[in-house]
Amino acid sequence: MSDLREILGVRHPILLGPFGGLSSIALTTAVSDAGGLGAYGLYGYDGERIRSTAAALREATGQPFALNIWLPTGDEVEPGPQHTVFAEALEPFYEAVGVDVPARPGKYLPPLDEQLDAIWDAAPAVLSVVFGVPSAEIVEEAHRRGIRVVGTATTVAEATALDVGGVDAIVASGAEAAGHRVSFLRPAEDSLVGTFALVPQVVDAVSVPVIAAGGIADRRGAAAAFALRASGVQVGTAFLATTQSAATDAHRAAIHETAADESVLTRAMSGRLARGARNRTVRAIEASGTIAPFPMQNWLTGKFRAAAGEQNLGELQSLWLGQAAPLARLDDATEVFEELVAGLPGSVGRTAERVRG
Ligand SMILES: Cc1cc2nc3c(=O)[nH]c(=O)nc-3n(C[C@H](O)[C@H](O)[C@H](O)COP(=O)(O)O)c2cc1C
């Protein structure tokens, strides 16, 4: 099995988790410059926005980075007459941030082909995907261009499907992780395997390197992932809490204040299951029982969430965070990175030094 560092072209097998809607050039760059793989989430980005983002990343770092997309699963709804009904159900939230109930758009998401064309032009070191197995055409085209492909699995069956699909490495994402459960073979509710159980089983089942994700926030988590025979770690929440991230102050505060047993898996914000803080909006939408299917709900709540973000109103944002949130204690992404490096195999001397220091 090839070394993950060689595959990704990095010094340390540490990946920044991509954040759809919340990635920042500064954080992606900080992780890539530190010797890991910075990543940028392109959920909802059209071709033009992908091109300008990739140009900004190239300008900011000479190091490899990953671009991340959500594959269509085929059950995405298109804008239709129900749009207005679901929009009106959310009226109090629009009112709370002072924006009008949004009119029905022509589409909720840019087409996959448009995103891919821009990604091929951008030529990142890595294309990472969630919610499915990339088609043979996508994998072949990426490889033809020297781009590595990383898939994401929440179960052993998904990991096996990705392996058969020809990806170069697999992120095994445990149920502790922040953000969406990216399950694609069975409903997300039926695919909730914890990182500790998932990683070694995926390692046993596939032929490519496995990257552990979910609940890893410090050297202990990193060391545990390698003890489970992961070849790398992908970290989200701990990096999202740093000053380089695009999280609002309210979101950062929620990461610091939400206990491990307080984060919830909810469909309230997007129509798909995701882990975050159970703020007033999540509680109210869940209690209403009215949740539009994905991506309509995501688009509809996105309109007040964006305004709430500008006003730093945490109760009206989606405060994605994982069960390891209380472990996210460092403010600087480079410090988080060094902390994780201290847990890698061969870092024993370094760990002792830091503990003594
Ligand atoms: C705000 C937010 C958005 C996310 N969006 C994506 C995404 O678009 N694509 C993806 O592959 N993972 C996404 N994730 C998951 C992270 O990349 C990462 O795998 C996860 O946070 C790891 O678990 P941890 O938070 O316990 O470290 C997101 C996580 C957060 C917190």
mmCIF file of C-alpha atoms and ligand atoms in Angstrom:
data_model
loop_
_atom_site.group_PDB
_atom_site.id
_atom_site.type_symbol
_atom_site.label_atom_id
_atom_site.label_comp_id
_atom_site.label_asym_id
_atom_site.label_seq_id
_atom_site.Cartn_x
_atom_site.Cartn_y
_atom_site.Cartn_z
ATOM 1 C CA MET A 1 0.000 0.000 0.000
ATOM 2 C CA SER A 2 1.469 3.381 -0.945
ATOM 3 C CA ASP A 3 2.190 5.917 1.760
ATOM 4 C CA LEU A 4 -0.645 8.413 2.129
ATOM 5 C CA ARG A 5 1.851 11.279 2.316
ATOM 6 C CA GLU A 6 3.208 10.352 -1.105
ATOM 7 C CA ILE A 7 -0.276 10.070 -2.558
ATOM 8 C CA LEU A 8 -1.300 13.482 -1.258
ATOM 9 C CA GLY A 9 2.120 15.115 -1.713
ATOM 10 C CA VAL A 10 2.334 16.297 1.901
ATOM 11 C CA ARG A 11 4.860 16.111 4.745
ATOM 12 C CA HIS A 12 2.359 15.109 7.417
ATOM 13 C CA PRO A 13 -0.714 12.861 6.956
ATOM 14 C CA ILE A 14 -3.031 15.463 8.466
ATOM 15 C CA LEU A 15 -5.983 16.798 6.454
ATOM 16 C CA LEU A 16 -8.126 19.806 7.135
ATOM 17 C CA GLY A 17 -11.795 18.849 6.866
ATOM 18 C CA PRO A 18 -13.470 20.814 4.068
ATOM 19 C CA PHE A 19 -16.321 23.037 5.259
ATOM 20 C CA GLY A 20 -19.080 23.481 2.674
ATOM 21 C CA GLY A 21 -20.177 27.113 3.003
ATOM 22 C CA LEU A 22 -17.614 27.864 5.685
ATOM 23 C CA SER A 23 -14.163 27.243 4.256
ATOM 24 C CA SER A 24 -11.657 30.077 4.251
ATOM 25 C CA ILE A 25 -8.562 30.744 2.186
ATOM 26 C CA ALA A 26 -6.651 31.569 5.395
ATOM 27 C CA LEU A 27 -7.379 28.225 7.086
ATOM 28 C CA THR A 28 -6.817 26.102 3.983
ATOM 29 C CA THR A 29 -3.519 27.906 3.439
ATOM 30 C CA ALA A 30 -2.441 27.589 7.094
ATOM 31 C CA VAL A 31 -2.830 23.793 7.011
ATOM 32 C CA SER A 32 -1.182 23.381 3.598
ATOM 33 C CA ASP A 33 1.715 25.654 4.586
ATOM 34 C CA ALA A 34 2.181 23.695 7.830
ATOM 35 C CA GLY A 35 2.790 20.536 5.775
ATOM 36 C CA GLY A 36 -0.691 18.977 5.784
ATOM 37 C CA LEU A 37 -3.447 18.984 3.185
ATOM 38 C CA GLY A 38 -5.586 22.086 3.388
ATOM 39 C CA ALA A 39 -9.047 21.616 1.919
ATOM 40 C CA TYR A 40 -11.758 23.916 0.653
ATOM 41 C CA GLY A 41 -15.449 22.980 0.472
ATOM 42 C CA LEU A 42 -17.164 23.981 -2.779
ATOM 43 C CA TYR A 43 -20.758 23.063 -1.889
ATOM 44 C CA GLY A 44 -23.069 25.334 -3.878
ATOM 45 C CA TYR A 45 -20.214 27.099 -5.734
ATOM 46 C CA ASP A 46 -20.752 27.663 -9.461
ATOM 47 C CA GLY A 47 -17.927 27.430 -11.980
ATOM 48 C CA GLU A 48 -16.968 31.084 -11.763
ATOM 49 C CA ARG A 49 -16.756 31.033 -7.957
ATOM 50 C CA ILE A 50 -14.687 27.835 -8.049
ATOM 51 C CA ARG A 51 -12.257 29.443 -10.495
ATOM 52 C CA SER A 52 -11.813 32.584 -8.396
ATOM 53 C CA THR A 53 -11.475 30.547 -5.171
ATOM 54 C CA ALA A 54 -8.842 28.289 -6.719
ATOM 55 C CA ALA A 55 -6.960 31.337 -8.009
ATOM 56 C CA ALA A 56 -7.004 32.854 -4.507
ATOM 57 C CA LEU A 57 -5.704 29.584 -3.031
ATOM 58 C CA ARG A 58 -2.908 29.400 -5.612
ATOM 59 C CA GLU A 59 -1.955 32.968 -4.824
ATOM 60 C CA ALA A 60 -1.943 32.260 -1.062
ATOM 61 C CA THR A 61 -0.026 28.948 -0.994
ATOM 62 C CA GLY A 62 2.371 27.070 -3.209
ATOM 63 C CA GLN A 63 1.536 23.851 -1.362
ATOM 64 C CA PRO A 64 -0.949 21.109 -2.340
ATOM 65 C CA PHE A 65 -4.609 21.497 -1.364
ATOM 66 C CA ALA A 66 -7.865 19.607 -1.858
ATOM 67 C CA LEU A 67 -11.118 20.846 -3.358
ATOM 68 C CA ASN A 68 -14.276 19.144 -2.102
ATOM 69 C CA ILE A 69 -17.670 18.630 -3.738
ATOM 70 C CA TRP A 70 -20.956 16.912 -2.894
ATOM 71 C CA LEU A 71 -21.936 14.333 -5.493
ATOM 72 C CA PRO A 72 -25.619 14.382 -6.507
ATOM 73 C CA THR A 73 -27.477 11.406 -5.020
ATOM 74 C CA GLY A 74 -30.440 11.695 -7.376
ATOM 75 C CA ASP A 75 -33.031 12.533 -4.733
ATOM 76 C CA GLU A 76 -32.381 16.299 -4.726
ATOM 77 C CA VAL A 77 -35.617 18.252 -5.234
ATOM 78 C CA GLU A 78 -35.866 21.052 -7.806
ATOM 79 C CA PRO A 79 -37.651 24.345 -7.116
ATOM 80 C CA GLY A 80 -41.404 23.826 -7.492
ATOM 81 C CA PRO A 81 -44.717 25.065 -6.117
ATOM 82 C CA GLN A 82 -43.997 23.654 -2.619
ATOM 83 C CA HIS A 83 -41.110 26.110 -2.370
ATOM 84 C CA THR A 84 -43.478 28.927 -1.366
ATOM 85 C CA VAL A 85 -45.202 26.809 1.290
ATOM 86 C CA PHE A 86 -41.928 25.845 2.951
ATOM 87 C CA ALA A 87 -40.569 29.408 2.623
ATOM 88 C CA GLU A 88 -43.614 30.815 4.399
ATOM 89 C CA ALA A 89 -43.180 28.310 7.252
ATOM 90 C CA LEU A 90 -39.778 29.916 7.907
ATOM 91 C CA GLU A 91 -41.099 33.491 7.819
ATOM 92 C CA PRO A 92 -40.391 34.240 11.538
ATOM 93 C CA PHE A 93 -36.710 33.489 10.970
ATOM 94 C CA TYR A 94 -36.456 35.843 7.976
ATOM 95 C CA GLU A 95 -38.231 38.480 10.029
ATOM 96 C CA ALA A 96 -35.815 38.025 12.936
ATOM 97 C CA VAL A 97 -32.850 38.992 10.740
ATOM 98 C CA GLY A 98 -34.697 41.611 8.693
ATOM 99 C CA VAL A 99 -34.748 39.928 5.262
ATOM 100 C CA ASP A 100 -37.686 39.288 2.928
ATOM 101 C CA VAL A 101 -39.016 35.773 2.364
ATOM 102 C CA PRO A 102 -36.904 34.795 -0.660
ATOM 103 C CA ALA A 103 -38.531 34.245 -4.057
ATOM 104 C CA ARG A 104 -38.216 30.865 -5.762
ATOM 105 C CA PRO A 105 -34.874 30.542 -7.593
ATOM 106 C CA GLY A 106 -34.382 28.842 -10.975
ATOM 107 C CA LYS A 107 -32.244 26.159 -9.314
ATOM 108 C CA TYR A 108 -30.844 25.428 -5.868
ATOM 109 C CA LEU A 109 -27.449 24.048 -6.840
ATOM 110 C CA PRO A 110 -25.034 24.403 -9.759
ATOM 111 C CA PRO A 111 -24.765 21.354 -12.050
ATOM 112 C CA LEU A 112 -22.004 18.856 -11.229
ATOM 113 C CA ASP A 113 -20.492 19.186 -14.721
ATOM 114 C CA GLU A 114 -20.072 22.928 -14.286
ATOM 115 C CA GLN A 115 -18.286 22.376 -10.971
ATOM 116 C CA LEU A 116 -16.076 19.652 -12.443
ATOM 117 C CA ASP A 117 -15.054 21.734 -15.481
ATOM 118 C CA ALA A 118 -13.834 24.460 -13.139
ATOM 119 C CA ILE A 119 -12.081 21.924 -10.892
ATOM 120 C CA TRP A 120 -10.249 20.405 -13.878
ATOM 121 C CA ASP A 121 -9.020 23.880 -14.804
ATOM 122 C CA ALA A 122 -8.037 24.560 -11.185
ATOM 123 C CA ALA A 123 -6.068 21.282 -11.048
ATOM 124 C CA PRO A 124 -5.911 20.837 -7.259
ATOM 125 C CA ALA A 125 -3.649 18.089 -5.878
ATOM 126 C CA VAL A 126 -6.747 16.309 -4.594
ATOM 127 C CA LEU A 127 -10.442 16.179 -5.426
ATOM 128 C CA SER A 128 -12.381 14.935 -2.411
ATOM 129 C CA VAL A 129 -16.012 13.912 -2.656
ATOM 130 C CA VAL A 130 -18.884 13.080 -0.344
ATOM 131 C CA PHE A 131 -22.296 11.461 -0.799
ATOM 132 C CA GLY A 132 -21.302 8.781 -3.241
ATOM 133 C CA VAL A 133 -18.822 6.985 -5.445
ATOM 134 C CA PRO A 134 -17.406 9.190 -8.192
ATOM 135 C CA SER A 135 -18.102 7.812 -11.672
ATOM 136 C CA ALA A 136 -15.353 6.019 -13.597
ATOM 137 C CA GLU A 137 -15.223 9.052 -15.951
ATOM 138 C CA ILE A 138 -14.552 11.415 -13.043
ATOM 139 C CA VAL A 139 -11.836 9.195 -11.563
ATOM 140 C CA GLU A 140 -10.199 8.666 -14.974
ATOM 141 C CA GLU A 141 -10.268 12.347 -15.860
ATOM 142 C CA ALA A 142 -8.826 13.295 -12.470
ATOM 143 C CA HIS A 143 -6.033 10.749 -12.805
ATOM 144 C CA ARG A 144 -5.308 11.816 -16.376
ATOM 145 C CA ARG A 145 -4.718 15.292 -14.987
ATOM 146 C CA GLY A 146 -2.608 14.070 -12.046
ATOM 147 C CA ILE A 147 -5.368 14.828 -9.525
ATOM 148 C CA ARG A 148 -5.847 12.312 -6.706
ATOM 149 C CA VAL A 149 -9.372 11.344 -5.701
ATOM 150 C CA VAL A 150 -10.456 10.875 -2.074
ATOM 151 C CA GLY A 151 -13.899 9.470 -1.211
ATOM 152 C CA THR A 152 -15.748 9.477 2.093
ATOM 153 C CA ALA A 153 -17.430 6.516 3.794
ATOM 154 C CA THR A 154 -19.622 6.214 6.883
ATOM 155 C CA THR A 155 -19.902 2.396 6.723
ATOM 156 C CA VAL A 156 -17.717 -0.510 5.622
ATOM 157 C CA ALA A 157 -20.024 -1.135 2.643
ATOM 158 C CA GLU A 158 -19.564 2.466 1.446
ATOM 159 C CA ALA A 159 -15.790 2.162 1.845
ATOM 160 C CA THR A 160 -15.777 -1.035 -0.220
ATOM 161 C CA ALA A 161 -17.847 0.658 -2.934
ATOM 162 C CA LEU A 162 -15.388 3.560 -3.052
ATOM 163 C CA ASP A 163 -12.450 1.150 -3.225
ATOM 164 C CA VAL A 164 -14.032 -0.652 -6.170
ATOM 165 C CA GLY A 165 -14.684 2.769 -7.710
ATOM 166 C CA GLY A 166 -10.946 3.425 -7.904
ATOM 167 C CA VAL A 167 -10.411 6.247 -5.400
ATOM 168 C CA ASP A 168 -6.872 6.807 -4.098
ATOM 169 C CA ALA A 169 -7.764 7.052 -0.394
ATOM 170 C CA ILE A 170 -10.858 6.854 1.781
ATOM 171 C CA VAL A 171 -11.961 9.081 4.640
ATOM 172 C CA ALA A 172 -13.753 6.946 7.249
ATOM 173 C CA SER A 173 -16.091 9.409 8.917
ATOM 174 C CA GLY A 174 -17.399 8.368 12.330
ATOM 175 C CA ALA A 175 -20.701 9.563 13.765
ATOM 176 C CA GLU A 176 -18.861 11.904 16.168
ATOM 177 C CA ALA A 177 -17.978 14.217 13.287
ATOM 178 C CA ALA A 178 -19.349 17.702 12.761
ATOM 179 C CA GLY A 179 -21.564 18.601 9.832
ATOM 180 C CA HIS A 180 -23.473 16.347 7.465
ATOM 181 C CA ARG A 181 -23.516 12.579 7.673
ATOM 182 C CA VAL A 182 -22.398 11.823 4.148
ATOM 183 C CA SER A 183 -23.943 8.335 3.940
ATOM 184 C CA PHE A 184 -25.015 7.186 0.481
ATOM 185 C CA LEU A 185 -25.904 3.490 0.566
ATOM 186 C CA ARG A 186 -28.393 3.499 3.420
ATOM 187 C CA PRO A 187 -30.190 6.295 5.261
ATOM 188 C CA ALA A 188 -27.836 8.351 7.427
ATOM 189 C CA GLU A 189 -29.820 7.368 10.542
ATOM 190 C CA ASP A 190 -28.942 3.721 9.840
ATOM 191 C CA SER A 191 -25.256 4.431 9.182
ATOM 192 C CA LEU A 192 -24.117 5.870 12.501
ATOM 193 C CA VAL A 193 -20.899 4.003 13.250
ATOM 194 C CA GLY A 194 -18.433 5.569 15.689
ATOM 195 C CA THR A 195 -14.873 6.346 14.555
ATOM 196 C CA PHE A 196 -13.262 3.781 16.881
ATOM 197 C CA ALA A 197 -15.320 0.925 15.449
ATOM 198 C CA LEU A 198 -15.376 2.166 11.843
ATOM 199 C CA VAL A 199 -11.704 2.853 11.133
ATOM 200 C CA PRO A 200 -10.169 -0.601 11.749
ATOM 201 C CA GLN A 201 -13.028 -2.324 9.917
ATOM 202 C CA VAL A 202 -12.565 -0.073 6.892
ATOM 203 C CA VAL A 203 -8.791 -0.639 7.040
ATOM 204 C CA ASP A 204 -9.431 -4.395 6.916
ATOM 205 C CA ALA A 205 -11.889 -4.081 4.026
ATOM 206 C CA VAL A 206 -10.121 -1.834 1.490
ATOM 207 C CA SER A 207 -6.884 -1.753 -0.489
ATOM 208 C CA VAL A 208 -6.192 1.989 -0.250
ATOM 209 C CA PRO A 209 -5.041 4.161 2.681
ATOM 210 C CA VAL A 210 -7.727 5.134 5.194
ATOM 211 C CA ILE A 211 -8.042 8.574 6.756
ATOM 212 C CA ALA A 212 -9.829 8.681 10.129
ATOM 213 C CA ALA A 213 -12.323 11.501 10.720
ATOM 214 C CA GLY A 214 -14.694 12.327 13.548
ATOM 215 C CA GLY A 215 -13.783 13.203 17.105
ATOM 216 C CA ILE A 216 -10.065 13.806 16.520
ATOM 217 C CA ALA A 217 -9.012 17.114 18.053
ATOM 218 C CA ASP A 218 -5.611 16.654 19.682
ATOM 219 C CA ARG A 219 -2.514 14.439 19.816
ATOM 220 C CA ARG A 220 -4.394 11.712 21.704
ATOM 221 C CA GLY A 221 -7.020 11.417 18.983
ATOM 222 C CA ALA A 222 -4.356 11.423 16.266
ATOM 223 C CA ALA A 223 -2.346 8.737 18.074
ATOM 224 C CA ALA A 224 -5.478 6.620 18.555
ATOM 225 C CA ALA A 225 -6.325 6.848 14.843
ATOM 226 C CA PHE A 226 -2.875 5.529 13.908
ATOM 227 C CA ALA A 227 -3.153 2.789 16.538
ATOM 228 C CA LEU A 228 -6.333 1.741 14.689
ATOM 229 C CA ARG A 229 -4.131 1.556 11.531
ATOM 230 C CA ALA A 230 -5.424 4.688 9.875
ATOM 231 C CA SER A 231 -2.856 6.229 7.520
ATOM 232 C CA GLY A 232 -3.994 9.786 8.192
ATOM 233 C CA VAL A 233 -6.440 11.962 10.081
ATOM 234 C CA GLN A 234 -8.986 14.532 8.909
ATOM 235 C CA VAL A 235 -9.901 17.166 11.466
ATOM 236 C CA GLY A 236 -12.785 19.621 11.326
ATOM 237 C CA THR A 237 -14.093 21.072 14.586
ATOM 238 C CA ALA A 238 -10.664 21.793 16.150
ATOM 239 C CA PHE A 239 -9.652 23.811 13.061
ATOM 240 C CA LEU A 240 -13.057 25.496 12.785
ATOM 241 C CA ALA A 241 -12.492 26.986 16.258
ATOM 242 C CA THR A 242 -9.332 28.848 15.179
ATOM 243 C CA THR A 243 -8.983 32.489 14.184
ATOM 244 C CA GLN A 244 -8.138 31.502 10.585
ATOM 245 C CA SER A 245 -11.546 29.892 10.034
ATOM 246 C CA ALA A 246 -14.592 31.595 8.576
ATOM 247 C CA ALA A 247 -16.725 30.702 11.617
ATOM 248 C CA THR A 248 -18.439 33.650 13.281
ATOM 249 C CA ASP A 249 -17.599 34.525 16.883
ATOM 250 C CA ALA A 250 -20.961 33.050 17.905
ATOM 251 C CA HIS A 251 -20.074 29.780 16.156
ATOM 252 C CA ARG A 252 -16.629 29.677 17.793
ATOM 253 C CA ALA A 253 -18.265 30.332 21.180
ATOM 254 C CA ALA A 254 -20.705 27.460 20.553
ATOM 255 C CA ILE A 255 -17.765 25.125 19.863
ATOM 256 C CA HIS A 256 -16.261 26.112 23.219
ATOM 257 C CA GLU A 257 -19.560 25.848 25.100
ATOM 258 C CA THR A 258 -21.185 22.709 23.692
ATOM 259 C CA ALA A 259 -20.509 19.548 25.708
ATOM 260 C CA ALA A 260 -19.922 16.211 24.003
ATOM 261 C CA ASP A 261 -23.457 15.047 24.829
ATOM 262 C CA GLU A 262 -25.089 18.310 23.735
ATOM 263 C CA SER A 263 -24.483 18.240 19.982
ATOM 264 C CA VAL A 264 -27.314 16.699 17.990
ATOM 265 C CA LEU A 265 -27.933 15.088 14.645
ATOM 266 C CA THR A 266 -30.717 17.014 12.949
ATOM 267 C CA ARG A 267 -32.362 17.474 9.546
ATOM 268 C CA ALA A 268 -33.750 20.856 10.587
ATOM 269 C CA MET A 269 -31.254 23.095 8.817
ATOM 270 C CA SER A 270 -30.754 21.397 5.457
ATOM 271 C CA GLY A 271 -33.165 18.509 5.079
ATOM 272 C CA ARG A 272 -30.233 16.120 5.517
ATOM 273 C CA LEU A 273 -28.867 14.756 8.783
ATOM 274 C CA ALA A 274 -26.022 16.807 10.245
ATOM 275 C CA ARG A 275 -24.331 17.257 13.627
ATOM 276 C CA GLY A 276 -24.342 20.623 15.338
ATOM 277 C CA ALA A 277 -25.483 22.632 18.328
ATOM 278 C CA ARG A 278 -29.153 22.393 19.230
ATOM 279 C CA ASN A 279 -29.830 26.108 19.119
ATOM 280 C CA ARG A 280 -33.207 27.884 19.131
ATOM 281 C CA THR A 281 -33.662 27.525 15.374
ATOM 282 C CA VAL A 282 -33.017 23.761 15.402
ATOM 283 C CA ARG A 283 -35.435 23.333 18.292
ATOM 284 C CA ALA A 284 -38.138 25.461 16.667
ATOM 285 C CA ILE A 285 -37.906 23.816 13.231
ATOM 286 C CA GLU A 286 -37.896 20.326 14.754
ATOM 287 C CA ALA A 287 -40.930 21.225 16.897
ATOM 288 C CA SER A 288 -42.774 22.615 13.826
ATOM 289 C CA GLY A 289 -42.447 19.267 12.078
ATOM 290 C CA THR A 290 -42.096 21.139 8.764
ATOM 291 C CA ILE A 291 -38.786 20.418 7.083
ATOM 292 C CA ALA A 292 -38.447 20.703 3.314
ATOM 293 C CA PRO A 293 -36.425 18.039 1.495
ATOM 294 C CA PHE A 294 -32.784 18.663 0.573
ATOM 295 C CA PRO A 295 -31.572 20.944 -0.942
ATOM 296 C CA MET A 296 -34.667 23.138 -0.643
ATOM 297 C CA GLN A 297 -34.450 23.365 3.152
ATOM 298 C CA ASN A 298 -30.743 24.156 2.966
ATOM 299 C CA TRP A 299 -31.354 26.923 0.424
ATOM 300 C CA LEU A 300 -34.302 28.346 2.394
ATOM 301 C CA THR A 301 -32.540 28.411 5.777
ATOM 302 C CA GLY A 302 -29.363 29.615 4.046
ATOM 303 C CA LYS A 303 -31.048 32.937 3.303
ATOM 304 C CA PHE A 304 -31.578 33.785 6.986
ATOM 305 C CA ARG A 305 -28.445 31.988 8.177
ATOM 306 C CA ALA A 306 -26.271 34.239 6.026
ATOM 307 C CA ALA A 307 -27.887 37.376 7.452
ATOM 308 C CA ALA A 308 -27.608 35.930 10.981
ATOM 309 C CA GLY A 309 -23.912 35.288 10.361
ATOM 310 C CA GLU A 310 -23.367 38.925 9.435
ATOM 311 C CA GLN A 311 -25.186 39.947 12.620
ATOM 312 C CA ASN A 312 -23.356 37.308 14.713
ATOM 313 C CA LEU A 313 -26.665 35.813 15.866
ATOM 314 C CA GLY A 314 -25.731 32.270 16.828
ATOM 315 C CA GLU A 315 -29.297 31.190 17.544
ATOM 316 C CA LEU A 316 -30.168 31.710 13.858
ATOM 317 C CA GLN A 317 -27.101 30.086 12.309
ATOM 318 C CA SER A 318 -26.242 26.460 11.716
ATOM 319 C CA LEU A 319 -23.611 25.857 14.377
ATOM 320 C CA TRP A 320 -22.035 22.677 13.019
ATOM 321 C CA LEU A 321 -19.679 21.092 15.540
ATOM 322 C CA GLY A 322 -18.652 17.578 16.546
ATOM 323 C CA GLN A 323 -18.597 15.607 19.782
ATOM 324 C CA ALA A 324 -14.940 16.551 20.351
ATOM 325 C CA ALA A 325 -15.837 20.267 20.499
ATOM 326 C CA PRO A 326 -14.748 20.641 24.167
ATOM 327 C CA LEU A 327 -11.260 19.481 23.104
ATOM 328 C CA ALA A 328 -10.933 22.343 20.604
ATOM 329 C CA ARG A 329 -8.920 24.603 22.886
ATOM 330 C CA LEU A 330 -6.371 26.231 20.588
ATOM 331 C CA ASP A 331 -6.997 29.498 18.734
ATOM 332 C CA ASP A 332 -4.373 29.212 16.042
ATOM 333 C CA ALA A 333 -4.523 26.714 13.182
ATOM 334 C CA THR A 334 -0.755 26.200 13.147
ATOM 335 C CA GLU A 335 -0.857 25.331 16.857
ATOM 336 C CA VAL A 336 -3.690 22.855 16.249
ATOM 337 C CA PHE A 337 -1.611 21.351 13.467
ATOM 338 C CA GLU A 338 1.481 21.002 15.701
ATOM 339 C CA GLU A 339 -0.655 19.469 18.434
ATOM 340 C CA LEU A 340 -1.900 16.826 15.948
ATOM 341 C CA VAL A 341 1.622 16.200 14.605
ATOM 342 C CA ALA A 342 2.684 15.400 18.186
ATOM 343 C CA GLY A 343 0.322 12.412 18.097
ATOM 344 C CA LEU A 344 1.710 10.916 14.857
ATOM 345 C CA PRO A 345 3.804 7.764 15.026
ATOM 346 C CA GLY A 346 7.444 8.697 15.557
ATOM 347 C CA SER A 347 6.595 11.938 17.373
ATOM 348 C CA VAL A 348 7.244 10.499 20.839
ATOM 349 C CA GLY A 349 10.277 12.667 21.602
ATOM 350 C CA ARG A 350 8.434 15.708 20.417
ATOM 351 C CA THR A 351 5.391 14.896 22.542
ATOM 352 C CA ALA A 352 7.532 14.515 25.655
ATOM 353 C CA GLU A 353 9.228 17.825 24.905
ATOM 354 C CA ARG A 354 5.914 19.662 24.658
ATOM 355 C CA VAL A 355 4.510 18.058 27.787
ATOM 356 C CA ARG A 356 7.660 18.993 29.752
ATOM 357 C CA GLY A 357 7.781 22.479 28.230
HETATM 358 C C1 LIG B 1 -19.232 23.628 9.060
HETATM 359 C C2 LIG B 1 -18.847 22.298 8.503
HETATM 360 C C3 LIG B 1 -19.047 22.017 7.166
HETATM 361 C C4 LIG B 1 -18.640 20.790 6.627
HETATM 362 N N1 LIG B 1 -18.800 20.583 5.283
HETATM 363 C C5 LIG B 1 -18.248 19.498 4.714
HETATM 364 C C6 LIG B 1 -18.256 19.352 3.293
HETATM 365 O O1 LIG B 1 -18.796 20.186 2.558
HETATM 366 N N2 LIG B 1 -17.639 18.266 2.780
HETATM 367 C C7 LIG B 1 -17.018 17.312 3.565
HETATM 368 O O2 LIG B 1 -16.413 16.381 3.032
HETATM 369 N N3 LIG B 1 -17.028 17.420 4.915
HETATM 370 C C8 LIG B 1 -17.624 18.482 5.490
HETATM 371 N N4 LIG B 1 -17.589 18.622 6.875
HETATM 372 C C9 LIG B 1 -16.940 17.563 7.698
HETATM 373 C C10 LIG B 1 -15.463 17.927 7.962
HETATM 374 O O3 LIG B 1 -14.771 18.122 6.766
HETATM 375 C C11 LIG B 1 -14.738 16.847 8.782
HETATM 376 O O4 LIG B 1 -14.700 15.616 8.112
HETATM 377 C C12 LIG B 1 -15.369 16.654 10.158
HETATM 378 O O5 LIG B 1 -15.593 17.907 10.766
HETATM 379 C C13 LIG B 1 -14.439 15.803 11.036
HETATM 380 O O6 LIG B 1 -14.972 15.582 12.310
HETATM 381 P P1 LIG B 1 -14.595 16.518 13.582
HETATM 382 O O7 LIG B 1 -15.376 17.763 13.421
HETATM 383 O O8 LIG B 1 -15.015 15.699 14.757
HETATM 384 O O9 LIG B 1 -13.110 16.790 13.539
HETATM 385 C C14 LIG B 1 -18.038 19.810 7.449
HETATM 386 C C15 LIG B 1 -17.864 20.079 8.810
HETATM 387 C C16 LIG B 1 -18.246 21.293 9.335
HETATM 388 C C17 LIG B 1 -17.979 21.587 10.786
#
